[in-house]
Amino acid sequence: KTKGDFTINDEGNELTFNGWEPDSTDTAEVHFTFQLSIAPDFTGDITATLTGKGVDEEIEAVVGTAVAPVTVEATKTDAIIDYRHTTIGDITITEAEAGVLEKGKKFALEIENLEFDDDPTVEVVSGDLKLKNVEVNDAGQLEMTIDSESAKEPAVIKITNCELYMERNIPAGEYALKLVATDTIDSDELSGTKWTDTSYNDL
């Protein structure tokens, strides 16, 4: 057993022990369980570093690995800017594992500074996931909702017959394709555990 307090910095990525000491001279172990919030664009090893006056040298340990829940691949094509309606290549969305895209969740594809035009062909070519409400919304995003999630194997969604509405005043160059969440979250719907300065509170 140990005694003492701890604080968490404003960024939420540093935990400081204040005056912690064992209740006896025996070797002590301290166990922590953390809930981590991972940036949407981060993948790779999650490393924790132990440092301070009681540590001779910094100690690092990999405590987890962040992987992208889905990957998006697109066939790169050349488009003539002055054409109002331009056909682009196929787009493929692949789950990292079955069930990542949960039932009822809504997401969309968007292209930087451009808009999808008309409704392309969207089909699940692998897995038993089902989609509904597939359409181009008012923001020019290709939006879809998970009607039932994949149960046995990761889903592969293929989008074909895509057209973009091209503004004549955009510069030539490359434009990023993004997968974005379109669900909104009400604060009253949040649940889980929240850390404060010296303790944690159930919401």
Coordinates of C-alpha atoms in Angstrom, one line a residue:
K1 CA 0.0 0.0 0.0
T2 CA 1.0 3.6 -0.6
K3 CA -0.2 7.0 0.4
G4 CA -0.1 10.4 -1.3
D5 CA -1.9 12.4 -3.9
F6 CA -1.5 12.9 -7.7
T7 CA -2.3 15.6 -10.2
I8 CA -2.9 15.6 -13.9
N9 CA -1.8 18.4 -16.1
D10 CA -4.1 20.5 -18.3
E11 CA -3.2 18.5 -21.4
G12 CA -4.2 15.2 -19.7
N13 CA -1.0 13.5 -20.7
E14 CA 1.1 13.8 -17.5
L15 CA 0.4 12.2 -14.1
T16 CA 2.5 13.5 -11.2
F17 CA 2.8 11.7 -7.9
N18 CA 3.0 14.1 -4.9
G19 CA 4.5 12.8 -1.7
W20 CA 3.8 9.1 -2.5
E21 CA 5.6 6.7 -0.2
P22 CA 5.1 3.1 0.9
D23 CA 3.5 2.2 4.2
S24 CA 6.5 0.0 5.0
T25 CA 10.1 -0.6 4.0
D26 CA 9.1 -3.5 1.8
T27 CA 9.1 -3.2 -2.0
A28 CA 5.8 -1.6 -3.1
E29 CA 3.7 -2.0 -6.2
V30 CA 1.3 0.6 -7.5
H31 CA -1.3 -0.4 -10.0
F32 CA -3.2 2.1 -12.2
T33 CA -6.0 1.6 -14.8
F34 CA -6.3 4.4 -17.4
Q35 CA -8.8 5.3 -20.0
L36 CA -7.0 6.9 -22.9
S37 CA -8.4 9.3 -25.4
I38 CA -6.6 8.8 -28.7
A39 CA -6.4 11.5 -31.4
P40 CA -8.3 10.4 -34.5
D41 CA -5.3 10.7 -36.8
F42 CA -2.8 8.9 -34.5
T43 CA -1.7 5.3 -35.1
G44 CA 1.2 3.4 -33.6
D45 CA 2.6 2.5 -30.2
I46 CA 1.3 4.3 -27.1
T47 CA 4.4 4.8 -24.9
A48 CA 4.4 5.7 -21.2
T49 CA 7.5 7.3 -19.6
L50 CA 8.4 7.2 -15.9
T51 CA 10.7 9.9 -14.7
G52 CA 11.4 12.0 -11.7
K53 CA 13.6 12.3 -8.6
G54 CA 12.9 8.7 -7.5
V55 CA 14.0 7.3 -10.9
D56 CA 17.6 7.0 -11.9
E57 CA 16.9 7.0 -15.6
E58 CA 13.7 7.4 -17.6
I59 CA 11.8 4.2 -18.0
E60 CA 9.7 3.7 -21.1
A61 CA 7.0 1.0 -21.7
V62 CA 4.6 0.4 -24.6
V63 CA 1.2 0.3 -23.0
G64 CA -0.8 -0.2 -26.1
T65 CA -1.1 0.2 -29.9
A66 CA -3.5 2.5 -31.7
V67 CA -4.7 1.3 -35.0
A68 CA -7.0 2.9 -37.5
P69 CA -10.5 1.5 -37.2
V70 CA -11.0 1.7 -40.9
T71 CA -8.8 2.4 -43.9
V72 CA -9.8 4.4 -47.0
E73 CA -8.2 3.8 -50.4
A74 CA -9.0 5.7 -53.6
T75 CA -7.9 5.4 -57.2
K76 CA -6.1 8.6 -58.0
T77 CA -7.3 10.3 -61.1
D78 CA -6.7 13.5 -63.0
A79 CA -9.6 15.8 -63.2
I80 CA -10.1 18.9 -65.5
I81 CA -11.0 21.8 -63.2
D82 CA -13.2 23.6 -65.8
Y83 CA -15.6 20.6 -66.1
R84 CA -18.6 21.0 -63.8
H85 CA -19.2 17.3 -63.3
T86 CA -16.1 15.1 -63.2
T87 CA -15.9 11.3 -62.8
I88 CA -13.3 10.0 -60.3
G89 CA -11.9 6.6 -59.5
D90 CA -13.3 4.0 -57.1
I91 CA -13.1 4.3 -53.3
T92 CA -12.8 1.4 -50.9
I93 CA -13.5 1.5 -47.1
T94 CA -12.2 -1.5 -45.1
E95 CA -12.8 -2.2 -41.4
A96 CA -9.8 -3.2 -39.3
E97 CA -12.0 -5.9 -37.7
A98 CA -15.6 -6.9 -37.7
G99 CA -18.0 -4.7 -35.8
V100 CA -15.8 -1.5 -35.8
L101 CA -18.5 0.3 -37.7
E102 CA -21.3 0.0 -35.2
K103 CA -25.0 -0.2 -35.9
G104 CA -26.7 3.2 -35.9
K105 CA -23.5 5.2 -36.5
K106 CA -23.4 7.7 -39.3
F107 CA -20.3 8.7 -41.2
A108 CA -19.4 10.4 -44.5
L109 CA -16.8 10.8 -47.1
E110 CA -15.7 14.3 -48.0
I111 CA -13.2 15.7 -50.4
E112 CA -11.3 18.9 -49.5
N113 CA -12.8 21.9 -51.2
L114 CA -15.0 19.8 -53.5
E115 CA -18.4 18.2 -53.4
F116 CA -19.8 14.9 -54.4
D117 CA -22.4 15.2 -57.2
D118 CA -25.4 12.9 -57.4
D119 CA -25.5 9.6 -55.5
P120 CA -22.8 7.1 -56.5
T121 CA -23.1 3.3 -56.3
V122 CA -22.3 2.1 -52.8
E123 CA -22.1 -1.6 -52.0
V124 CA -20.7 -4.0 -49.4
V125 CA -18.5 -6.4 -51.3
S126 CA -17.2 -8.4 -48.3
G127 CA -18.7 -9.1 -44.9
D128 CA -22.3 -9.0 -43.7
L129 CA -22.5 -5.3 -42.8
K130 CA -25.6 -3.4 -44.1
L131 CA -26.0 0.2 -44.9
K132 CA -29.0 2.6 -45.1
N133 CA -29.7 6.2 -46.0
V134 CA -26.8 6.4 -48.4
E135 CA -26.9 9.8 -50.1
V136 CA -25.0 13.0 -50.9
N137 CA -26.0 15.5 -48.2
D138 CA -26.4 19.3 -48.5
A139 CA -22.7 19.8 -47.6
G140 CA -21.6 17.7 -50.6
Q141 CA -20.5 14.8 -48.4
L142 CA -21.4 11.2 -49.3
E143 CA -23.2 10.2 -46.1
M144 CA -24.3 6.7 -44.9
T145 CA -25.6 5.0 -41.8
I146 CA -24.8 1.5 -40.5
D147 CA -28.0 -0.5 -40.6
S148 CA -26.4 -3.6 -39.1
E149 CA -22.8 -4.2 -38.2
S150 CA -20.5 -6.9 -39.4
A151 CA -20.4 -10.0 -37.2
K152 CA -17.9 -12.4 -38.6
E153 CA -15.5 -10.7 -40.9
P154 CA -14.4 -7.1 -41.5
A155 CA -16.6 -5.3 -44.0
V156 CA -15.3 -3.9 -47.3
I157 CA -17.4 -1.1 -48.8
K158 CA -16.8 -0.1 -52.4
I159 CA -18.0 3.1 -53.9
T160 CA -18.1 3.4 -57.7
N161 CA -19.6 5.8 -60.3
C162 CA -18.4 8.8 -58.3
E163 CA -18.8 12.3 -59.7
L164 CA -17.6 15.6 -58.2
Y165 CA -19.1 19.0 -58.7
M166 CA -16.1 21.2 -59.7
E167 CA -15.9 24.9 -58.9
R168 CA -14.2 26.8 -61.7
N169 CA -12.2 28.9 -59.3
I170 CA -10.3 26.2 -57.4
P171 CA -6.5 25.9 -58.0
A172 CA -5.0 22.9 -59.7
G173 CA -3.4 20.3 -57.3
E174 CA -4.2 17.4 -55.1
Y175 CA -7.2 17.3 -52.8
A176 CA -7.5 15.0 -49.7
L177 CA -10.3 12.4 -49.3
K178 CA -11.5 12.2 -45.7
L179 CA -13.7 9.9 -43.7
V180 CA -15.6 12.0 -41.2
A181 CA -18.0 11.3 -38.3
T182 CA -21.3 13.1 -38.8
D183 CA -23.1 12.0 -35.6
T184 CA -23.6 14.7 -32.9
I185 CA -23.2 13.9 -29.2
D186 CA -25.3 15.4 -26.6
S187 CA -23.4 16.0 -23.3
D188 CA -26.3 14.2 -21.5
E189 CA -25.6 11.0 -23.4
L190 CA -22.0 10.8 -22.3
S191 CA -21.1 8.0 -19.9
G192 CA -17.9 6.5 -18.4
T193 CA -15.2 7.7 -16.1
K194 CA -13.7 11.2 -15.9
W195 CA -10.4 12.1 -14.1
T196 CA -10.2 15.3 -12.1
D197 CA -7.2 16.7 -10.3
T198 CA -6.9 14.2 -7.5
S199 CA -9.5 11.6 -8.2
Y200 CA -11.9 10.1 -10.7
N201 CA -15.6 10.6 -10.9
D202 CA -18.3 8.4 -12.5
L203 CA -20.4 10.5 -14.8

